[in-house]
Short mmCIF file of C-alpha atoms and ligand atoms in Angstrom, two decimals:
data_model
loop_
_atom_site.label_atom_id
_atom_site.label_comp_id
_atom_site.label_asym_id
_atom_site.label_seq_id
_atom_site.Cartn_x
_atom_site.Cartn_y
_atom_site.Cartn_z
CA MET M 50 -19.66 5.26 -7.15
CA ILE M 51 -23.06 3.60 -6.76
CA PHE M 52 -22.95 3.22 -2.90
CA ARG M 53 -25.87 1.67 -0.91
CA GLN M 54 -26.21 -0.01 2.59
CA LEU M 55 -28.21 -3.20 3.00
CA PHE M 56 -29.76 -4.47 5.90
CA ASP M 57 -30.48 -8.49 6.44
CA SER M 58 -32.64 -8.21 9.75
CA VAL M 59 -32.65 -11.50 11.05
CA SER M 60 -28.94 -10.62 11.96
CA SER M 61 -29.43 -7.24 11.87
CA THR M 62 -26.19 -7.10 9.06
CA TYR M 63 -25.38 -4.34 7.03
CA THR M 64 -24.52 -5.13 3.65
CA TYR M 65 -22.78 -3.41 1.54
CA LEU M 66 -22.82 -1.84 -2.50
CA ILE M 67 -20.23 -0.14 -4.04
CA GLY M 68 -20.12 -0.09 -7.61
CA SER M 69 -17.86 2.09 -10.30
CA ARG M 70 -20.29 3.87 -12.83
CA GLU M 71 -17.43 3.89 -14.98
CA GLY M 72 -17.01 0.61 -16.54
CA GLY M 73 -19.70 -0.99 -14.59
CA GLU M 74 -17.88 -2.99 -12.07
CA ALA M 75 -19.25 -3.93 -8.31
CA LEU M 76 -17.73 -5.31 -5.18
CA ILE M 77 -19.64 -6.55 -3.01
CA ILE M 78 -18.51 -7.00 1.14
CA ASP M 79 -20.04 -9.06 3.76
CA PRO M 80 -23.80 -10.51 2.19
CA VAL M 81 -26.04 -13.04 3.62
CA LEU M 82 -26.83 -15.71 1.83
CA GLU M 83 -30.89 -15.89 2.54
CA LYS M 84 -30.64 -12.40 0.67
CA VAL M 85 -29.19 -12.83 -2.57
CA ASP M 86 -31.99 -13.41 -4.52
CA GLY M 87 -32.45 -9.72 -4.05
CA TYR M 88 -28.61 -8.49 -3.83
CA ILE M 89 -28.90 -10.13 -8.00
CA LYS M 90 -31.68 -8.35 -8.19
CA LEU M 91 -30.35 -5.45 -6.81
CA LEU M 92 -27.05 -5.35 -8.77
CA GLU M 93 -29.13 -5.81 -11.90
CA GLN M 94 -31.96 -2.88 -11.54
CA LEU M 95 -28.12 -0.93 -11.25
CA ASP M 96 -26.37 -1.80 -14.05
CA VAL M 97 -23.17 -2.74 -12.67
CA LYS M 98 -21.99 -6.58 -13.25
CA LEU M 99 -20.03 -8.35 -8.91
CA VAL M 100 -16.48 -9.50 -9.46
CA LYS M 101 -15.98 -9.52 -6.31
CA VAL M 102 -16.67 -10.20 -2.56
CA ILE M 103 -16.26 -9.69 0.38
CA ASP M 104 -16.31 -10.87 3.48
CA THR M 105 -14.23 -9.55 6.56
CA HIS M 106 -14.66 -11.77 9.05
CA ILE M 107 -15.48 -15.65 9.56
CA HIS M 108 -19.32 -14.77 10.88
CA ALA M 109 -20.69 -16.76 13.45
CA ASP M 110 -24.50 -15.09 13.58
CA HIS M 111 -25.22 -16.10 9.71
CA ILE M 112 -24.80 -17.52 6.24
CA SER M 113 -22.45 -15.75 3.96
CA GLY M 114 -23.58 -15.06 0.79
CA ILE M 115 -20.28 -15.36 -0.45
CA ALA M 116 -20.11 -18.73 -2.18
CA GLU M 117 -23.80 -18.62 -3.81
CA LEU M 118 -22.78 -14.91 -5.25
CA ARG M 119 -19.32 -16.81 -6.81
CA ASN M 120 -21.56 -19.56 -7.95
CA ARG M 121 -23.92 -17.27 -9.74
CA THR M 122 -22.09 -14.50 -11.17
CA ASN M 123 -18.21 -15.70 -11.27
CA CYS M 124 -17.39 -13.58 -9.48
CA ILE M 125 -13.75 -13.18 -7.29
CA THR M 126 -14.34 -14.26 -3.56
CA ILE M 127 -11.54 -12.10 -0.68
CA MET M 128 -10.83 -12.24 2.96
CA GLY M 129 -8.06 -11.37 4.84
CA ASP M 130 -4.80 -13.76 4.81
CA ALA M 131 -6.00 -14.98 8.48
CA THR M 132 -9.06 -16.36 8.09
CA LYS M 133 -9.33 -20.63 8.24
CA ALA M 134 -12.54 -20.35 5.06
CA GLU M 135 -10.41 -23.58 3.17
CA VAL M 136 -10.71 -21.72 0.08
CA VAL M 137 -11.86 -18.24 -1.14
CA SER M 138 -10.56 -16.98 -4.37
CA MET M 139 -7.76 -13.93 -3.08
CA ARG M 140 -6.66 -13.26 0.27
CA VAL M 141 -5.07 -10.45 0.58
CA SER M 142 -2.68 -9.46 3.35
CA ASP M 143 -2.95 -6.47 5.51
CA ASN M 144 -2.35 -3.18 3.47
CA GLU M 145 -3.19 -4.27 0.64
CA ILE M 146 -5.43 -2.69 -2.25
CA ILE M 147 -7.88 -4.81 -3.33
CA LYS M 148 -8.82 -2.60 -7.13
CA LEU M 149 -12.03 -1.55 -7.89
CA GLU M 150 -11.63 0.09 -11.52
CA SER M 151 -9.95 3.38 -9.77
CA LEU M 152 -11.98 2.66 -7.16
CA GLU M 153 -9.18 1.77 -4.37
CA LEU M 154 -10.35 -0.63 -0.71
CA LYS M 155 -7.17 -0.75 1.22
CA SER M 156 -7.59 -3.61 3.57
CA LEU M 157 -5.89 -3.14 7.41
CA TYR M 158 -5.52 -5.91 9.77
CA THR M 159 -8.02 -5.32 12.42
CA PRO M 160 -8.23 -9.25 14.48
CA GLY M 161 -9.51 -8.61 18.53
CA HIS M 162 -13.62 -9.79 17.61
CA THR M 163 -11.61 -12.32 15.51
CA ASP M 164 -8.39 -13.90 15.00
CA ASP M 165 -9.29 -13.85 11.16
CA SER M 166 -10.91 -9.61 10.80
CA PHE M 167 -9.94 -7.65 8.79
CA SER M 168 -11.44 -4.02 8.51
CA PHE M 169 -10.99 -2.43 4.45
CA MET M 170 -10.69 1.58 3.95
CA MET M 171 -12.40 3.62 0.93
CA ASN M 172 -11.89 7.69 0.63
CA ASP M 173 -13.68 8.15 3.30
CA ARG M 174 -15.40 5.49 4.73
CA ILE M 175 -14.18 2.37 6.17
CA PHE M 176 -16.01 -1.04 6.61
CA SER M 177 -14.88 -2.86 10.53
CA GLY M 178 -16.86 -5.57 9.90
CA ASP M 179 -17.27 -6.12 14.09
CA THR M 180 -13.87 -4.96 14.96
CA LEU M 181 -15.53 -1.18 15.82
CA LEU M 182 -19.58 -1.42 15.98
CA ILE M 183 -21.47 2.34 16.31
CA ARG M 184 -21.42 3.09 20.43
CA GLY M 185 -19.92 -0.70 21.40
CA THR M 186 -17.71 -3.06 20.20
CA GLY M 187 -17.18 -6.50 18.48
CA ARG M 188 -17.38 -9.32 21.25
CA THR M 189 -14.57 -10.57 21.74
CA ASP M 190 -15.10 -13.64 23.35
CA PHE M 191 -15.20 -16.78 21.16
CA GLN M 192 -12.93 -17.75 17.23
CA ASN M 193 -10.03 -16.91 18.90
CA GLY M 194 -11.61 -13.85 19.83
CA ASP M 195 -8.69 -11.36 22.43
CA PRO M 196 -10.03 -7.99 24.26
CA TYR M 197 -6.27 -7.32 24.06
CA ASP M 198 -6.18 -7.21 19.68
CA SER M 199 -8.62 -6.07 19.66
CA TYR M 200 -8.14 -3.04 21.73
CA ASN M 201 -4.44 -2.34 19.87
CA SER M 202 -6.96 -2.67 16.44
CA ILE M 203 -9.31 -0.24 17.92
CA PHE M 204 -7.51 2.47 19.70
CA GLU M 205 -3.91 1.73 17.44
CA ARG M 206 -5.75 1.63 13.44
CA LEU M 207 -8.93 2.23 13.92
CA LEU M 208 -9.01 5.88 16.04
CA LYS M 209 -6.19 6.59 14.35
CA LEU M 210 -8.22 7.78 10.80
CA PRO M 211 -8.87 11.18 9.63
CA GLU M 212 -12.00 11.83 12.87
CA GLY M 213 -14.30 12.95 9.97
CA THR M 214 -13.89 9.22 8.41
CA PHE M 215 -17.18 7.24 8.36
CA LEU M 216 -16.84 4.16 10.00
CA TYR M 217 -19.87 1.24 8.73
CA PRO M 218 -19.94 -1.40 9.96
CA ALA M 219 -21.43 -5.04 9.64
CA HIS M 220 -23.80 -5.65 12.36
CA ASP M 221 -26.54 -3.19 14.18
CA TYR M 222 -28.51 -3.83 17.05
CA ASN M 223 -30.29 -0.02 17.09
CA GLY M 224 -31.39 1.03 13.89
CA ASN M 225 -28.00 3.15 13.87
CA THR M 226 -26.56 3.15 10.04
CA VAL M 227 -23.20 5.16 10.23
CA SER M 228 -20.91 7.23 12.33
CA THR M 229 -17.61 9.24 12.28
CA ILE M 230 -14.10 7.98 14.09
CA GLY M 231 -14.68 10.82 15.64
CA GLU M 232 -17.97 10.44 17.22
CA GLU M 233 -16.57 7.11 18.23
CA LYS M 234 -13.82 8.12 19.89
CA LYS M 235 -15.94 10.45 22.34
CA TYR M 236 -18.96 9.07 22.68
CA ASN M 237 -18.55 4.84 22.65
CA PRO M 238 -18.74 3.68 25.46
CA ARG M 239 -16.08 1.04 25.53
CA LEU M 240 -13.62 3.60 24.28
CA GLN M 241 -14.38 6.01 27.69
CA VAL M 242 -11.61 3.83 28.87
CA ASN M 243 -8.32 4.84 30.91
CA SER M 244 -6.31 1.74 30.53
CA VAL M 245 -5.96 -1.52 27.56
CA GLU M 246 -6.74 -3.72 31.02
CA GLU M 247 -10.17 -1.44 32.06
CA TYR M 248 -11.21 -2.21 28.80
CA VAL M 249 -10.46 -5.91 28.65
CA SER M 250 -12.16 -6.22 31.41
CA ILE M 251 -14.99 -4.64 29.66
CA MET M 252 -15.48 -7.16 27.37
CA ASN M 253 -14.73 -10.72 29.94
CA ASN M 254 -17.73 -9.18 32.32
CA LEU M 255 -20.56 -8.70 29.64
CA ASN M 256 -21.78 -12.64 29.65
CA LEU M 257 -23.75 -12.48 26.05
CA SER M 258 -24.53 -15.83 25.14
CA ASN M 259 -23.68 -17.43 21.76
CA PRO M 260 -25.44 -15.92 18.75
CA LYS M 261 -28.27 -18.61 18.06
CA MET M 262 -26.59 -19.48 14.63
CA MET M 263 -22.90 -19.92 15.64
CA ASP M 264 -22.81 -23.77 15.60
CA ILE M 265 -23.80 -23.94 11.98
CA ALA M 266 -22.28 -20.93 10.66
CA VAL M 267 -19.10 -21.12 11.29
CA PRO M 268 -18.82 -24.18 10.38
CA THR M 269 -20.33 -23.56 7.14
CA ASN M 270 -18.58 -20.65 6.90
CA GLN M 271 -15.64 -21.91 7.15
CA GLN M 272 -16.00 -24.16 4.02
CA LEU M 273 -17.59 -22.59 1.62
CA GLY M 274 -14.75 -22.75 -1.40
CA ILE M 275 -14.58 -24.93 -4.33
CA LYS M 276 -13.18 -28.63 -2.83
CA HIS M 277 -10.31 -29.26 -4.85
CA GLU M 278 -12.58 -32.72 -5.70
CA GLU M 279 -15.25 -30.89 -7.33
CA GLN M 280 -11.72 -28.98 -9.38
CA LYS M 281 -10.93 -32.01 -10.53
CA ASN M 282 -14.49 -32.34 -12.14
CA LEU M 283 -13.59 -28.96 -14.12
CA ASN M 284 -11.24 -30.76 -16.19
CA GLY M 285 -8.08 -29.97 -13.05
CA ILE M 286 -5.17 -31.65 -13.11
CA VAL M 287 -2.37 -31.71 -9.99
CA ALA M 288 0.95 -29.84 -10.52
CA ASN M 289 2.88 -32.50 -11.77
CA GLU M 290 0.11 -33.55 -14.58
CA PHE M 291 0.38 -29.14 -15.13
CA SER M 292 4.20 -29.46 -15.26
CA LYS M 293 4.43 -31.88 -18.36
CA LYS M 294 1.43 -30.65 -19.57
CA LEU M 295 2.87 -27.27 -19.97
CA LEU M 296 5.76 -28.14 -22.20
CA ASP M 297 3.30 -29.21 -24.68
CA GLU M 298 2.92 -26.29 -27.09
CA GLU M 299 -0.61 -27.32 -27.86
CA PHE M 300 -1.29 -25.05 -24.90
CA GLU M 301 -1.70 -21.67 -23.74
CA ILE M 302 -0.84 -21.32 -20.99
CA ILE M 303 -3.01 -18.63 -18.21
CA ASP M 304 -2.46 -17.08 -15.36
CA ILE M 305 -5.69 -15.44 -14.51
CA ARG M 306 -5.26 -13.42 -11.29
CA GLU M 307 -5.03 -10.31 -11.23
CA ASP M 308 -1.49 -8.63 -11.64
CA HIS M 309 -1.02 -7.68 -8.07
CA GLU M 310 -0.63 -11.01 -6.76
CA VAL M 311 1.41 -12.38 -9.69
CA LYS M 312 3.61 -9.42 -8.43
CA LYS M 313 3.65 -10.15 -4.63
CA HIS M 314 3.99 -14.22 -5.21
CA GLY M 315 6.15 -15.25 -8.54
CA THR M 316 4.74 -16.72 -11.75
CA ILE M 317 4.73 -19.76 -13.97
CA LYS M 318 7.60 -19.26 -16.71
CA GLY M 319 5.72 -19.38 -19.90
CA SER M 320 2.81 -17.68 -18.64
CA LYS M 321 0.30 -14.94 -19.46
CA ASN M 322 -1.19 -13.11 -17.51
CA VAL M 323 -4.74 -12.06 -17.92
CA PRO M 324 -7.05 -11.69 -15.26
CA LEU M 325 -10.26 -14.07 -14.67
CA GLN M 326 -12.85 -10.57 -15.63
CA LYS M 327 -10.91 -9.83 -18.63
CA PHE M 328 -10.18 -13.26 -19.38
CA LEU M 329 -14.52 -14.66 -19.61
CA GLU M 330 -14.52 -10.88 -21.54
CA LEU M 331 -12.37 -12.43 -24.70
CA ILE M 332 -13.48 -15.64 -24.30
CA LYS M 333 -17.39 -14.19 -24.59
CA ASN M 334 -16.98 -12.63 -27.79
CA ASN M 335 -14.12 -15.08 -29.65
CA SER M 336 -11.39 -13.33 -29.42
CA MET M 337 -9.22 -15.41 -27.08
CA GLN M 338 -8.93 -18.89 -29.75
CA LYS M 339 -6.58 -18.65 -31.20
CA LYS M 340 -4.78 -21.63 -30.27
CA ASN M 341 -8.83 -22.30 -28.53
CA SER M 342 -7.14 -24.90 -25.94
CA PHE M 343 -6.00 -23.35 -21.99
CA LEU M 344 -4.15 -24.08 -20.10
CA LEU M 345 -5.24 -22.36 -16.76
CA PHE M 346 -4.80 -21.07 -12.98
CA CYS M 347 -5.05 -19.39 -10.63
CA ALA M 348 -4.05 -18.89 -6.45
CA VAL M 349 -6.02 -21.48 -5.34
CA GLY M 350 -7.97 -23.07 -8.46
CA GLU M 351 -10.78 -20.99 -7.60
CA ARG M 352 -10.85 -19.07 -9.85
CA SER M 353 -9.37 -20.75 -12.53
CA SER M 354 -12.62 -23.77 -11.75
CA LEU M 355 -14.97 -21.06 -12.41
CA ALA M 356 -13.70 -20.00 -16.36
CA ILE M 357 -13.77 -23.55 -16.98
CA GLN M 358 -17.32 -23.53 -16.27
CA VAL M 359 -17.94 -20.76 -18.32
CA MET M 360 -15.60 -22.14 -21.16
CA LYS M 361 -17.72 -25.57 -21.05
CA SER M 362 -21.35 -23.26 -22.11
CA TYR M 363 -18.91 -21.40 -24.87
CA ASN M 364 -18.05 -25.73 -25.87
CA ILE M 365 -14.22 -24.52 -26.13
CA ILE M 366 -13.37 -28.33 -23.44
CA ASN M 367 -10.02 -29.10 -24.29
CA THR M 368 -8.42 -26.40 -20.82
CA TYR M 369 -7.43 -27.56 -17.83
CA HIS M 370 -6.40 -26.19 -14.41
CA LEU M 371 -4.45 -26.35 -12.46
CA ILE M 372 -5.93 -28.50 -8.80
CA GLY M 373 -5.24 -25.71 -5.97
CA GLY M 374 -4.36 -23.63 -8.11
CA PHE M 375 -0.52 -21.73 -7.63
CA LYS M 376 -0.95 -22.18 -4.01
CA GLU M 377 -0.23 -25.72 -4.13
CA TRP M 378 2.33 -25.41 -7.54
CA VAL M 379 4.87 -23.93 -4.93
CA ASN M 380 3.92 -26.70 -1.99
CA GLN M 381 5.34 -29.58 -4.43
CA ASN M 382 8.67 -26.61 -5.10
CA PHE M 383 7.86 -26.32 -8.47
CA PRO M 384 9.93 -23.60 -10.12
CA ILE M 385 7.90 -20.21 -10.73
CA ILE M 386 9.24 -17.04 -12.11
CA ARG M 387 9.66 -13.68 -9.99
CA VAL M 388 7.94 -10.22 -12.51
FE1 FE2 G 567 -19.38 -11.13 14.08
#
């Protein structure tokens, strides 16, 4: 396994790069926009391919690099399902598994710092976002933060992990790089409390000023998805049109979500499941083109937009995708099947 902790000194953000040596797939957690060139260079040097990128929550102190990374590498953008971010390509719920070849990250819904905060557990380590910091905890005074939720997320979830679990937070302002759950239990000053009320009173009396970037970062980070209008320009069609095209035998219907999403939400009848990265490989190797005409859909239309972009570069033009993806299909009450 490849593991790198990267630092943005302007916002004191830690970004994590995880790579699987086997097939060379990589994942990045909490990227910072200004650092994207550096990530791309490092990915090249490590000879790995970025396939997934995660934001633990909507950040208030920097603009996320997830959209730029998506645009440059066609990776899947992921956040927890409590996010208000307009479109991320995959939303995970509490206790869901994100796969990176044989590596697995388990999502834990840990609200409190914000109402959309998730932590991600991988083997012996937890990426805690801003929920639990080294010798600190994420502030709870904006973005629907709540000190009671923070207490529950920390005491009922994170501190119940094995004491030796390594803690990798999204920020540190004092030069600390890593801690463990056991260390934080003992030495984190905010956790040495006897009741939830005591913790809440500490959190409600921090009197911090707002992050400098907040007014720009929050709204920008909420709108990093590929808008429906842009999806339309990439051969996007609305659900009604899509349903008519399904009857046309000229097209092969491809569901490019991951298999766990298909199992969880169902799919469209007649579709074949070929996850995005696999699909792009087949297109590049020219081994998917029996029919050369496809109807594509994913969760929200973001991955299918990326696929169309790539296909256009290979001159595969007679392909359409579903604007708004399976979510829109379900919203408009078109039939689904369970697999
Ligand atoms: Fe934050």
